[in-house]
Tab-separated table of C-alpha atoms in Angstrom:
chain	number	residue	atom	x	y	z
A	1	MET	CA	-5.389	-24.137	-28.767
A	2	LYS	CA	-6.505	-23.117	-25.968
A	3	SER	CA	-4.198	-21.732	-22.712
A	4	TRP	CA	-4.211	-23.750	-19.395
A	5	ALA	CA	-2.552	-23.266	-16.110
A	6	ARG	CA	-2.774	-24.418	-13.012
A	7	ALA	CA	-5.142	-21.325	-10.637
A	8	PRO	CA	-9.219	-21.689	-10.741
A	9	GLY	CA	-11.441	-20.446	-13.190
A	10	ILE	CA	-12.897	-16.749	-12.614
A	11	GLY	CA	-16.372	-15.487	-14.324
A	12	PRO	CA	-19.760	-17.407	-15.204
A	13	GLY	CA	-19.479	-20.729	-16.974
A	14	ALA	CA	-16.085	-20.828	-15.459
A	15	VAL	CA	-13.780	-24.547	-15.607
A	16	ARG	CA	-11.952	-25.560	-12.419
A	17	HIS	CA	-7.899	-25.101	-13.723
A	18	ARG	CA	-8.825	-23.616	-17.265
A	19	VAL	CA	-7.634	-19.456	-17.889
A	20	PHE	CA	-9.726	-18.601	-20.459
A	21	LEU	CA	-7.577	-16.881	-23.197
A	22	ASP	CA	-9.380	-17.996	-26.545
A	23	CYS	CA	-7.555	-17.519	-29.626
A	24	GLN	CA	-11.201	-16.971	-31.460
A	25	THR	CA	-11.624	-13.619	-29.863
A	26	ARG	CA	-12.204	-13.654	-26.318
A	27	THR	CA	-13.395	-15.162	-23.548
A	28	ALA	CA	-16.598	-15.538	-21.137
A	29	ALA	CA	-14.972	-14.551	-18.242
A	30	TRP	CA	-12.132	-11.750	-19.863
A	31	ARG	CA	-12.235	-9.938	-23.277
A	32	SER	CA	-10.498	-6.450	-24.063
A	33	THR	CA	-10.831	-4.180	-26.073
A	34	ALA	CA	-7.527	-2.331	-27.699
A	35	SER	CA	-6.134	0.518	-29.332
A	36	ALA	CA	-7.116	0.977	-33.163
A	37	GLY	CA	-5.912	2.465	-36.022
A	38	CYS	CA	-5.031	2.353	-39.512
A	39	ILE	CA	-3.861	-1.015	-41.659
A	40	LEU	CA	0.168	-1.481	-41.659
A	41	PRO	CA	-0.187	-5.002	-40.414
A	42	LEU	CA	2.831	-7.061	-38.842
A	43	LEU	CA	2.042	-9.982	-36.568
A	44	PHE	CA	0.012	-10.910	-33.265
A	45	ALA	CA	0.206	-13.979	-30.626
A	46	ALA	CA	-1.171	-14.234	-26.959
A	47	ILE	CA	1.122	-15.213	-24.586
A	48	LEU	CA	0.078	-16.495	-20.865
A	49	LEU	CA	1.944	-16.915	-17.917
A	50	GLY	CA	-0.354	-18.940	-14.774
A	51	GLY	CA	0.926	-20.767	-11.473
A	52	CYS	CA	-0.570	-21.681	-8.681
A	53	VAL	CA	-3.176	-19.884	-6.765
A	54	ARG	CA	-1.885	-19.844	-3.218
A	55	PRO	CA	-3.830	-19.039	-0.646
A	56	GLY	CA	-3.642	-15.884	1.723
A	57	PRO	CA	-5.779	-13.280	3.270
A	58	ARG	CA	-6.662	-11.518	-0.038
A	59	ALA	CA	-8.016	-12.098	-3.209
A	60	ASP	CA	-8.434	-15.870	-4.127
A	61	LEU	CA	-7.058	-14.623	-7.936
A	62	ILE	CA	-4.441	-12.161	-8.575
A	63	ILE	CA	-3.968	-11.048	-12.376
A	64	ILE	CA	-1.691	-8.596	-13.235
A	65	ASN	CA	-3.707	-7.046	-15.562
A	66	GLY	CA	-1.307	-4.391	-17.559
A	67	ALA	CA	-2.237	-0.817	-17.843
A	68	GLU	CA	-3.970	1.563	-15.421
A	69	PRO	CA	-7.743	1.515	-17.070
A	70	GLU	CA	-8.461	4.860	-17.695
A	71	SER	CA	-12.065	3.985	-17.078
A	72	LEU	CA	-14.433	0.787	-16.102
A	73	ASP	CA	-17.990	2.723	-17.701
A	74	PRO	CA	-18.812	0.563	-20.858
A	75	ALA	CA	-19.479	3.541	-22.687
A	76	VAL	CA	-16.024	5.024	-22.202
A	77	VAL	CA	-13.550	2.033	-21.962
A	78	THR	CA	-10.820	1.392	-25.035
A	79	GLY	CA	-8.300	0.063	-23.842
A	80	GLU	CA	-7.319	-3.458	-23.271
A	81	ALA	CA	-6.696	-3.824	-19.566
A	82	ASP	CA	-9.914	-1.707	-18.854
A	83	GLY	CA	-12.444	-3.950	-21.268
A	84	ARG	CA	-10.926	-6.734	-19.212
A	85	VAL	CA	-12.563	-5.591	-15.584
A	86	ALA	CA	-15.838	-3.579	-17.444
A	87	LEU	CA	-17.026	-7.056	-18.775
A	88	GLU	CA	-16.467	-8.455	-15.485
A	89	LEU	CA	-19.096	-5.992	-14.157
A	90	PHE	CA	-22.355	-5.564	-16.695
A	91	GLY	CA	-24.004	-8.282	-18.508
A	92	GLY	CA	-25.172	-7.971	-22.202
A	93	LEU	CA	-27.894	-9.523	-23.425
A	94	THR	CA	-25.248	-12.480	-24.564
A	95	ARG	CA	-21.771	-13.500	-23.375
A	96	TYR	CA	-18.946	-15.420	-24.939
A	97	ASP	CA	-18.940	-19.243	-24.899
A	98	PRO	CA	-15.843	-19.861	-23.319
A	99	THR	CA	-14.920	-23.204	-25.948
A	100	ASN	CA	-15.592	-20.898	-28.886
A	101	ALA	CA	-15.579	-17.155	-28.080
A	102	ALA	CA	-19.244	-17.286	-29.910
A	103	PRO	CA	-22.536	-15.374	-28.472
A	104	VAL	CA	-24.539	-17.412	-25.537
A	105	PRO	CA	-27.132	-16.563	-23.370
A	106	ASP	CA	-26.839	-13.868	-20.810
A	107	LEU	CA	-28.996	-11.224	-18.901
A	108	ALA	CA	-31.192	-12.171	-22.580
A	109	GLU	CA	-32.446	-15.728	-22.136
A	110	ALA	CA	-33.545	-16.025	-25.230
A	111	TRP	CA	-34.905	-14.464	-28.419
A	112	GLU	CA	-36.363	-14.243	-31.934
A	113	ILE	CA	-35.555	-12.446	-35.360
A	114	SER	CA	-38.593	-11.557	-37.923
A	115	GLN	CA	-37.929	-13.266	-40.668
A	116	ASP	CA	-36.650	-10.037	-42.463
A	117	GLY	CA	-33.438	-10.569	-39.765
A	118	LYS	CA	-34.127	-7.005	-39.393
A	119	VAL	CA	-36.215	-7.154	-35.710
A	120	TYR	CA	-34.678	-8.743	-32.695
A	121	SER	CA	-36.905	-9.587	-29.513
A	122	PHE	CA	-34.840	-9.845	-27.068
A	123	HIS	CA	-37.058	-11.688	-23.558
A	124	LEU	CA	-34.441	-11.036	-20.684
A	125	ARG	CA	-34.449	-13.509	-17.821
A	126	ALA	CA	-36.932	-13.149	-14.925
A	127	ASN	CA	-33.796	-13.310	-12.090
A	128	ALA	CA	-31.785	-10.586	-13.667
A	129	VAL	CA	-31.215	-7.905	-11.025
A	130	TRP	CA	-28.038	-5.429	-10.141
A	131	SER	CA	-25.906	-6.717	-7.760
A	132	THR	CA	-27.754	-3.791	-5.217
A	133	GLY	CA	-30.724	-5.842	-5.684
A	134	GLU	CA	-32.941	-4.318	-8.300
A	135	PRO	CA	-34.581	-5.631	-11.304
A	136	ILE	CA	-32.399	-5.439	-14.098
A	137	THR	CA	-35.322	-4.251	-16.670
A	138	ALA	CA	-35.354	-3.623	-20.982
A	139	ASP	CA	-35.870	-0.298	-20.307
A	140	ASP	CA	-31.820	-0.369	-18.703
A	141	PHE	CA	-30.976	-1.403	-21.563
A	142	VAL	CA	-32.490	1.312	-23.460
A	143	TYR	CA	-31.100	4.041	-21.434
A	144	SER	CA	-27.424	2.197	-21.654
A	145	TRP	CA	-27.672	1.934	-25.378
A	146	ARG	CA	-28.985	5.375	-26.185
A	147	ARG	CA	-26.129	6.828	-24.055
A	148	VAL	CA	-23.699	5.290	-26.001
A	149	LEU	CA	-25.001	6.728	-29.038
A	150	ASP	CA	-25.039	10.495	-27.270
A	151	PRO	CA	-23.207	12.853	-28.786
A	152	ALA	CA	-22.299	13.942	-25.341
A	153	THR	CA	-21.338	10.538	-24.018
A	154	ALA	CA	-18.682	11.196	-26.655
A	155	CYS	CA	-18.545	6.669	-27.026
A	156	GLU	CA	-15.372	5.643	-30.075
A	157	TYR	CA	-17.465	2.494	-30.197
A	158	ALA	CA	-20.698	4.003	-30.826
A	159	GLY	CA	-20.758	2.886	-34.223
A	160	GLN	CA	-21.518	-0.877	-32.478
A	161	LEU	CA	-25.427	0.835	-32.283
A	162	PHE	CA	-24.992	2.214	-35.658
A	163	TYR	CA	-26.772	-1.108	-36.987
A	164	LEU	CA	-29.604	0.072	-35.473
A	165	LYS	CA	-32.550	2.172	-36.868
A	166	ASN	CA	-31.222	5.917	-36.155
A	167	GLY	CA	-28.509	4.743	-34.595
A	168	GLU	CA	-26.315	7.267	-36.564
A	169	ALA	CA	-28.420	9.854	-37.493
A	170	TYR	CA	-29.092	10.080	-33.091
A	171	ASN	CA	-25.573	9.919	-32.619
A	172	ALA	CA	-24.562	12.301	-35.859
A	173	GLY	CA	-27.174	14.796	-34.553
A	174	ARG	CA	-29.459	14.566	-37.103
A	175	ILE	CA	-32.113	13.083	-34.966
A	176	LYS	CA	-32.724	14.739	-31.526
A	177	ASP	CA	-35.328	12.361	-30.328
A	178	PRO	CA	-33.605	9.217	-28.810
A	179	SER	CA	-37.058	7.445	-28.957
A	180	GLN	CA	-37.068	6.642	-32.218
A	181	VAL	CA	-33.616	5.127	-31.999
A	182	GLY	CA	-34.693	1.192	-32.669
A	183	VAL	CA	-34.695	0.194	-29.158
A	184	LYS	CA	-37.393	-0.365	-27.237
A	185	ALA	CA	-38.734	-1.197	-23.817
A	186	LEU	CA	-42.169	-3.499	-25.020
A	187	ASP	CA	-42.209	-4.114	-21.047
A	188	ASP	CA	-39.828	-4.708	-18.089
A	189	HIS	CA	-38.476	-7.910	-19.713
A	190	LEU	CA	-39.010	-7.885	-23.634
A	191	LEU	CA	-36.789	-5.587	-25.469
A	192	ARG	CA	-37.550	-4.925	-29.272
A	193	VAL	CA	-34.285	-3.541	-31.727
A	194	GLU	CA	-35.229	-2.927	-34.819
A	195	LEU	CA	-32.391	-2.640	-37.805
A	196	ILE	CA	-31.431	-1.004	-40.409
A	197	HIS	CA	-30.383	-3.693	-42.450
A	198	PRO	CA	-30.195	-7.600	-41.798
A	199	THR	CA	-26.729	-7.845	-39.793
A	200	ALA	CA	-25.442	-11.128	-39.808
A	201	PHE	CA	-23.344	-10.609	-36.603
A	202	PHE	CA	-26.139	-8.651	-34.533
A	203	ILE	CA	-26.063	-11.924	-31.631
A	204	ASN	CA	-22.387	-11.367	-31.674
A	205	LEU	CA	-22.234	-8.101	-31.557
A	206	CYS	CA	-24.089	-8.197	-28.282
A	207	THR	CA	-21.827	-9.805	-26.642
A	208	TYR	CA	-19.513	-6.506	-27.078
A	209	VAL	CA	-18.568	-4.441	-23.856
A	210	THR	CA	-20.497	-1.695	-25.230
A	211	LEU	CA	-23.678	-2.805	-25.319
A	212	ARG	CA	-23.655	-4.113	-21.525
A	213	VAL	CA	-25.916	-2.435	-18.613
A	214	VAL	CA	-24.918	-0.261	-16.648
A	215	PRO	CA	-27.137	1.481	-14.098
A	216	ARG	CA	-29.328	4.379	-14.906
A	217	GLN	CA	-30.336	4.722	-11.354
A	218	ALA	CA	-26.213	5.253	-9.799
A	219	ILE	CA	-26.178	7.372	-13.332
A	220	ALA	CA	-27.920	9.784	-12.753
A	221	LYS	CA	-27.739	10.455	-8.914
A	222	HIS	CA	-23.756	11.054	-8.855
A	223	GLY	CA	-23.270	11.866	-12.835
A	224	ASP	CA	-19.330	11.323	-14.211
A	225	ARG	CA	-18.170	9.732	-10.987
A	226	TRP	CA	-21.031	6.780	-10.067
A	227	LEU	CA	-17.584	4.262	-10.348
A	228	THR	CA	-16.374	5.655	-7.663
A	229	THR	CA	-19.327	5.901	-5.886
A	230	GLN	CA	-20.557	2.677	-3.331
A	231	PRO	CA	-22.139	0.443	-4.397
A	232	VAL	CA	-21.283	0.490	-7.535
A	233	PRO	CA	-24.296	-1.220	-9.201
A	234	CYS	CA	-23.163	-4.111	-11.076
A	235	SER	CA	-25.212	-6.689	-13.254
A	236	GLY	CA	-22.133	-8.266	-13.617
A	237	PRO	CA	-20.809	-11.730	-12.340
A	238	TYR	CA	-18.326	-9.884	-9.999
A	239	ARG	CA	-19.265	-6.279	-8.385
A	240	LEU	CA	-16.845	-3.553	-7.835
A	241	VAL	CA	-15.715	-3.904	-4.644
A	242	SER	CA	-12.567	-0.910	-4.357
A	243	TRP	CA	-10.329	0.510	-6.694
A	244	ARG	CA	-6.932	2.371	-5.871
A	245	ILE	CA	-5.458	3.833	-8.666
A	246	ASN	CA	-1.572	2.218	-9.078
A	247	ASP	CA	-2.780	-0.420	-6.775
A	248	ARG	CA	-5.110	-2.320	-7.547
A	249	ILE	CA	-8.934	-3.138	-8.952
A	250	ARG	CA	-11.017	-5.810	-6.102
A	251	LEU	CA	-13.262	-7.230	-7.354
A	252	GLN	CA	-15.851	-10.054	-5.560
A	253	LYS	CA	-18.432	-12.586	-6.890
A	254	ASN	CA	-21.968	-10.964	-7.708
A	255	ALA	CA	-23.883	-12.753	-5.672
A	256	ARG	CA	-26.960	-12.311	-7.469
A	257	TYR	CA	-26.119	-12.672	-11.101
A	258	TRP	CA	-28.248	-15.106	-11.976
A	259	ASP	CA	-25.224	-17.473	-12.825
A	260	ALA	CA	-23.404	-16.850	-9.960
A	261	ALA	CA	-23.393	-20.175	-8.668
A	262	ASN	CA	-20.594	-20.795	-11.814
A	263	THR	CA	-18.909	-17.894	-10.697
A	264	ARG	CA	-16.030	-19.612	-9.011
A	265	SER	CA	-13.084	-17.104	-7.509
A	266	GLU	CA	-14.448	-14.864	-4.609
A	267	THR	CA	-12.209	-12.282	-4.692
A	268	VAL	CA	-9.359	-11.519	-8.093
A	269	ASP	CA	-7.681	-8.397	-7.105
A	270	LEU	CA	-6.283	-7.392	-10.600
A	271	LEU	CA	-3.005	-5.234	-11.137
A	272	PRO	CA	-1.298	-2.150	-12.585
A	273	CYS	CA	2.086	-3.077	-14.207
A	274	ILE	CA	3.538	-1.897	-17.324
A	275	SER	CA	7.174	-3.323	-16.527
A	276	ALA	CA	7.800	-6.608	-17.878
A	277	ASN	CA	10.585	-7.709	-14.472
A	278	THR	CA	8.692	-6.394	-12.055
A	279	ALA	CA	5.611	-8.394	-13.298
A	280	LEU	CA	7.955	-11.510	-13.628
A	281	ASN	CA	9.484	-10.816	-10.281
A	282	LEU	CA	5.565	-10.366	-9.184
A	283	TYR	CA	4.883	-14.346	-10.474
A	284	GLU	CA	8.040	-15.600	-9.527
A	285	THR	CA	8.175	-14.909	-5.533
A	286	ASP	CA	3.894	-15.931	-5.578
A	287	ALA	CA	2.587	-11.873	-5.345
A	288	VAL	CA	0.840	-12.865	-8.634
A	289	ASP	CA	-1.239	-15.571	-9.965
A	290	ILE	CA	-1.475	-14.995	-13.669
A	291	VAL	CA	0.742	-12.399	-16.261
A	292	TRP	CA	-1.619	-11.860	-19.160
A	293	ASP	CA	0.416	-10.121	-21.848
A	294	LYS	CA	3.082	-11.122	-23.827
A	295	ASN	CA	4.259	-6.995	-23.364
A	296	LEU	CA	5.157	-8.091	-19.691
A	297	VAL	CA	6.913	-11.017	-20.470
A	298	PRO	CA	11.369	-10.075	-20.893
A	299	VAL	CA	12.244	-10.275	-23.953
A	300	GLU	CA	15.744	-11.478	-22.695
A	301	LEU	CA	14.050	-14.362	-21.106
A	302	LEU	CA	12.063	-15.769	-23.866
A	303	ASP	CA	13.892	-18.590	-25.005
A	304	ILE	CA	13.718	-19.563	-21.775
A	305	LEU	CA	9.780	-18.791	-20.029
A	306	LEU	CA	8.652	-20.875	-23.480
A	307	LYS	CA	9.942	-23.987	-21.831
A	308	ARG	CA	8.722	-23.913	-19.069
A	309	PRO	CA	5.357	-25.816	-18.325
A	310	ASP	CA	3.392	-22.776	-16.632
A	311	PHE	CA	4.535	-20.927	-20.014
A	312	HIS	CA	1.499	-20.628	-22.776
A	313	SER	CA	1.566	-19.224	-26.285
A	314	PHE	CA	-1.346	-19.554	-28.695
A	315	PRO	CA	-2.684	-18.130	-31.854
A	316	TYR	CA	-4.798	-15.067	-31.100
A	317	LEU	CA	-7.280	-12.828	-33.521
A	318	GLY	CA	-5.336	-9.366	-33.242
A	319	THR	CA	-2.283	-8.105	-35.768
A	320	TYR	CA	0.436	-5.622	-34.191
A	321	PHE	CA	0.645	-2.554	-37.532
A	322	ILE	CA	1.471	0.693	-37.708
A	323	ARG	CA	-1.183	3.501	-38.302
A	324	PHE	CA	-0.189	6.661	-40.728
A	325	ASN	CA	-1.810	10.201	-39.914
A	326	VAL	CA	-3.536	10.823	-43.128
A	327	THR	CA	-3.614	14.762	-42.364
A	328	ARG	CA	-0.168	15.197	-42.738
A	329	LYS	CA	2.264	15.072	-45.731
A	330	PRO	CA	4.387	13.352	-47.138
A	331	PHE	CA	1.713	10.583	-45.706
A	332	ASP	CA	-0.936	11.657	-46.925
A	333	ASP	CA	-0.281	10.227	-50.645
A	334	PRO	CA	-0.938	6.877	-51.094
A	335	ARG	CA	2.739	5.790	-52.356
A	336	VAL	CA	5.205	6.807	-49.939
A	337	ARG	CA	2.637	4.592	-47.524
A	338	LYS	CA	3.428	1.698	-49.931
A	339	ALA	CA	6.882	2.776	-49.931
A	340	LEU	CA	6.904	2.365	-45.808
A	341	ALA	CA	5.350	-1.334	-46.293
A	342	LEU	CA	6.933	-3.156	-48.808
A	343	THR	CA	10.566	-1.942	-47.133
A	344	LEU	CA	8.968	-4.309	-43.691
A	345	ASP	CA	10.720	-7.120	-43.001
A	346	LYS	CA	8.086	-8.660	-40.985
A	347	LYS	CA	9.863	-11.804	-40.981
A	348	ARG	CA	13.212	-10.816	-39.232
A	349	ILE	CA	10.244	-8.358	-36.630
A	350	VAL	CA	9.183	-12.159	-35.450
A	351	GLU	CA	12.178	-14.138	-35.571
A	352	LYS	CA	14.856	-11.333	-34.044
A	353	ILE	CA	12.709	-9.161	-31.773
A	354	THR	CA	9.209	-10.536	-30.773
A	355	GLN	CA	10.208	-14.608	-30.538
A	356	GLY	CA	6.944	-15.586	-29.155
A	357	GLY	CA	6.226	-17.696	-32.231
A	358	GLU	CA	3.879	-14.759	-33.572
A	359	GLN	CA	2.633	-15.402	-37.319
A	360	VAL	CA	3.904	-12.415	-39.408
A	361	ALA	CA	0.603	-10.653	-40.540
A	362	SER	CA	-0.328	-10.176	-44.494
A	363	SER	CA	-3.302	-9.091	-44.588
A	364	TYR	CA	-4.379	-6.562	-41.107
A	365	THR	CA	-7.630	-8.672	-40.995
A	366	PRO	CA	-5.940	-12.264	-39.440
A	367	ARG	CA	-6.225	-15.838	-40.339
A	368	GLY	CA	-9.197	-17.861	-38.401
A	369	ILE	CA	-12.044	-16.135	-38.802
A	370	PRO	CA	-15.494	-18.505	-39.945
A	371	GLY	CA	-16.454	-17.962	-43.595
A	372	TYR	CA	-13.995	-15.017	-44.203
A	373	ASP	CA	-9.850	-15.103	-45.865
A	374	ALA	CA	-8.451	-11.786	-46.591
A	375	PRO	CA	-6.504	-10.936	-49.958
A	376	GLU	CA	-3.028	-10.589	-49.232
A	377	GLY	CA	-1.463	-7.416	-48.766
A	378	LEU	CA	1.941	-5.936	-49.537
A	379	GLY	CA	4.584	-8.258	-49.532
A	380	TYR	CA	8.750	-7.644	-48.829
A	381	ASP	CA	9.639	-5.502	-51.756
A	382	PRO	CA	12.838	-2.635	-50.993
A	383	VAL	CA	13.080	-2.534	-55.176
A	384	LEU	CA	9.059	-1.176	-54.831
A	385	ALA	CA	9.366	0.351	-52.592
A	386	ARG	CA	11.629	2.980	-53.736
A	387	GLN	CA	10.687	3.679	-56.634
A	388	LEU	CA	7.148	4.496	-55.195
A	389	LEU	CA	8.682	6.815	-53.762
A	390	GLY	CA	10.826	8.739	-56.295
A	391	GLN	CA	7.480	8.518	-58.101
A	392	ALA	CA	5.628	10.708	-54.732
A	393	GLY	CA	8.996	13.079	-55.291
A	394	PHE	CA	11.716	11.717	-52.949
A	395	PRO	CA	14.150	10.120	-55.054
A	396	GLY	CA	15.982	8.087	-52.540
A	397	GLY	CA	14.822	9.805	-49.818
A	398	ARG	CA	16.218	13.247	-50.723
A	399	GLY	CA	13.185	15.187	-49.396
A	400	PHE	CA	12.336	13.188	-47.170
A	401	PRO	CA	11.306	15.679	-44.078
A	402	SER	CA	12.243	14.255	-40.328
A	403	PHE	CA	8.737	12.690	-38.723
A	404	VAL	CA	8.102	10.834	-35.844
A	405	TYR	CA	7.759	7.813	-35.002
A	406	LEU	CA	5.081	7.545	-32.048
A	407	CYS	CA	4.615	4.267	-29.283
A	408	ASP	CA	3.962	3.662	-25.825
A	409	THR	CA	5.684	2.626	-22.916
A	410	THR	CA	3.187	-0.274	-21.750
A	411	SER	CA	6.911	-2.550	-23.063
A	412	ARG	CA	9.875	-1.981	-24.770
A	413	LEU	CA	9.299	-4.336	-27.392
A	414	HIS	CA	7.664	-2.470	-28.494
A	415	GLU	CA	10.546	0.817	-28.467
A	416	GLN	CA	12.893	-2.819	-29.963
A	417	ILE	CA	10.738	-2.955	-32.844
A	418	ALA	CA	10.063	1.093	-33.814
A	419	ILE	CA	14.292	1.089	-33.863
A	420	GLU	CA	14.556	-1.858	-36.461
A	421	LEU	CA	11.918	0.157	-37.740
A	422	GLN	CA	13.943	3.269	-37.988
A	423	ASN	CA	17.066	0.917	-39.615
A	424	MET	CA	14.902	-0.726	-42.019
A	425	TRP	CA	13.888	2.693	-43.720
A	426	GLN	CA	16.758	4.834	-43.127
A	427	ARG	CA	18.459	1.671	-44.599
A	428	GLU	CA	16.333	1.316	-47.548
A	429	LEU	CA	14.737	4.403	-48.624
A	430	GLY	CA	17.405	6.897	-46.852
A	431	ILE	CA	14.719	8.762	-44.508
A	432	GLN	CA	15.135	9.206	-40.565
A	433	LEU	CA	12.540	8.890	-38.363
A	434	GLU	CA	12.556	10.102	-34.236
A	435	ILE	CA	10.729	8.001	-32.433
A	436	ARG	CA	8.983	9.077	-29.331
A	437	ARG	CA	7.583	7.343	-26.598
A	438	MET	CA	4.498	8.238	-24.500
A	439	GLU	CA	2.843	6.741	-21.279
A	440	TRP	CA	-0.289	4.784	-22.013
A	441	LYS	CA	-3.325	7.547	-21.541
A	442	THR	CA	-1.568	10.020	-22.982
A	443	TYR	CA	-0.851	7.932	-26.776
A	444	LEU	CA	-3.998	7.355	-26.245
A	445	ARG	CA	-5.223	10.518	-26.555
A	446	ALA	CA	-2.767	11.728	-29.205
A	447	GLN	CA	-3.949	9.074	-31.882
A	448	ALA	CA	-7.295	10.003	-31.033
A	449	GLU	CA	-6.971	13.895	-31.958
A	450	LEU	CA	-4.303	12.768	-34.739
A	451	ASP	CA	-1.684	14.023	-32.718
A	452	TYR	CA	1.027	12.238	-34.205
A	453	ASP	CA	2.723	11.516	-37.431
A	454	VAL	CA	3.246	7.660	-38.150
A	455	CYS	CA	2.348	5.476	-34.689
A	456	ARG	CA	2.661	1.489	-33.447
A	457	SER	CA	-1.094	0.344	-33.351
A	458	SER	CA	-2.384	-3.390	-32.444
A	459	TRP	CA	-5.898	-4.376	-32.761
A	460	ILE	CA	-8.464	-7.983	-31.157
A	461	GLY	CA	-10.716	-8.462	-31.942
A	462	ASP	CA	-14.004	-8.082	-30.227
A	463	TYR	CA	-15.954	-10.607	-32.258
A	464	ASN	CA	-16.054	-13.432	-34.470
A	465	ASP	CA	-16.592	-11.670	-37.901
A	466	ALA	CA	-14.383	-9.561	-40.016
A	467	ASN	CA	-16.505	-6.427	-39.615
A	468	THR	CA	-14.778	-5.926	-36.073
A	469	PHE	CA	-11.357	-5.451	-37.620
A	470	LEU	CA	-12.779	-4.011	-41.683
A	471	ASP	CA	-15.115	-0.939	-40.104
A	472	MET	CA	-12.443	0.506	-37.861
A	473	PHE	CA	-12.148	2.456	-41.059
A	474	MET	CA	-15.117	3.580	-41.958
A	475	SER	CA	-15.268	7.337	-42.157
A	476	ASN	CA	-17.694	7.718	-39.244
A	477	ASN	CA	-16.013	5.278	-36.317
A	478	GLY	CA	-14.473	6.876	-33.423
A	479	ASN	CA	-11.651	3.973	-33.760
A	480	ASN	CA	-9.947	5.245	-37.458
A	481	ARG	CA	-7.874	7.038	-35.860
A	482	THR	CA	-5.539	8.049	-38.741
A	483	GLY	CA	-8.137	10.847	-41.218
A	484	TRP	CA	-8.546	8.165	-43.465
A	485	LYS	CA	-11.819	8.481	-45.486
A	486	ASN	CA	-13.015	6.721	-48.620
A	487	ASP	CA	-16.597	6.874	-50.191
A	488	ARG	CA	-16.741	3.448	-51.971
A	489	TYR	CA	-14.780	1.932	-48.901
A	490	ASP	CA	-18.106	2.923	-46.622
A	491	ALA	CA	-20.368	1.767	-49.200
A	492	LEU	CA	-18.731	-1.707	-49.656
A	493	LEU	CA	-18.949	-2.323	-46.101
A	494	ARG	CA	-22.251	-0.938	-45.785
A	495	GLU	CA	-23.968	-3.485	-48.614
A	496	ALA	CA	-21.710	-6.045	-47.291
A	497	ASN	CA	-23.021	-5.992	-43.899
A	498	ALA	CA	-26.446	-6.072	-45.288
A	499	GLN	CA	-25.807	-8.808	-47.146
A	500	LEU	CA	-27.597	-12.180	-46.335
A	501	ASP	CA	-25.553	-14.503	-48.897
A	502	PRO	CA	-22.618	-15.013	-46.839
A	503	ALA	CA	-20.341	-16.074	-50.584
A	504	ARG	CA	-21.550	-12.555	-51.460
A	505	ARG	CA	-21.010	-10.876	-48.481
A	506	ALA	CA	-17.062	-12.344	-48.299
A	507	GLN	CA	-16.286	-11.135	-51.603
A	508	GLN	CA	-17.430	-7.078	-50.477
A	509	LEU	CA	-15.481	-7.653	-48.257
A	510	GLN	CA	-11.759	-8.344	-49.508
A	511	GLN	CA	-12.946	-5.770	-52.217
A	512	ALA	CA	-12.780	-3.396	-49.318
């Protein structure tokens, strides 16, 4: 189902009165990323508050966007709030259809695929220009993609371009010459992309934020400060007017965007806010028009808010889960990890804590992906959990070291879930954990540096294919963040993604 609110649409292809949040992955107008992790899924649902836009001297549309973004650079962003903004500022070869999140033409108006499925020829629009007036060329895409793969960029999503010929080798430093990567400009408006094997979801990947085109002229001139020096050349439906830390990001309609006629809102403000009470107060006083996220809804008022006509709850292609750092004992033992998983009463968490209609996750890859049914994961079995913990050398929890569960401060809900896990594991397994809360950016850094024992995580699909969930745990993926590696898993994913037979591919993904 879709989410609707009494506010005008934004972004390309907007339809009046629709707020673009889509149950498949994201939207054409507002897409986002999230922190990634290990595979102990719990639940996920999306919730939106939407209301009337009030006329005023400021923005046409004011949105509470969550935590303060770390960056708006498509090659750097990892957080959900970051990606929402970056996708409005920077265009890609394709963009998301707002009705079903399928890829549709954006800066590329057409493309051809070779008979063997390995070569793509993208034709860029003749009227594709930067917000500052310069033409957007195929060379701009070559630069942007090579920049993502350049080891010096340290892009955590570089793996999205490992499907390119020599993409992974260049990122790993085995190849030094970027011209050997399978992306070339044949002329100003013709981009040739060569893959290592047929990749069924490659056009979907082209919608993703990491593959969006960035202004090489600004980056060459200003380096890492290119987003803070006006004017920022933008290629998407909006341009960046200002970014005032801890205040707001202001976007203005990019009149030079090829589809500007369908961008409805002239100005949009995105406000950082991690307090649910503050978010609701701002919404109730008409200071903001939309509150995007479930973690910005006061849990104690959820039963009341669910009955309101401006409150929208719907399924989402995402999973809330727990990550284990397998480089630390005793979490290097699969029996320990299984024991902790088997003692999670997910149904209780959904009904007693989150209370927003979330679905219990039976596997890491959620339901709803066309052509793919994930195998059932571990259920709730405390008896088996105690047996496994005993086999691992901790009968009744004796000798099990105290450990730290890490969660972020973006919502009290994360701490409430952590307290419930603390009680479950102590009651069923006799083990003790300490809860540690961190500010968002510090929390992300701790994950990336494997500076944790166990931590909460969530992942929302970047595109409508199971690979967006499963390839995270490949050994070379920057979003793995668990220390877990398995050669057979890597091989299965590679084989599946080179597979042309959809049924065989689904089987290999299930094996993985």
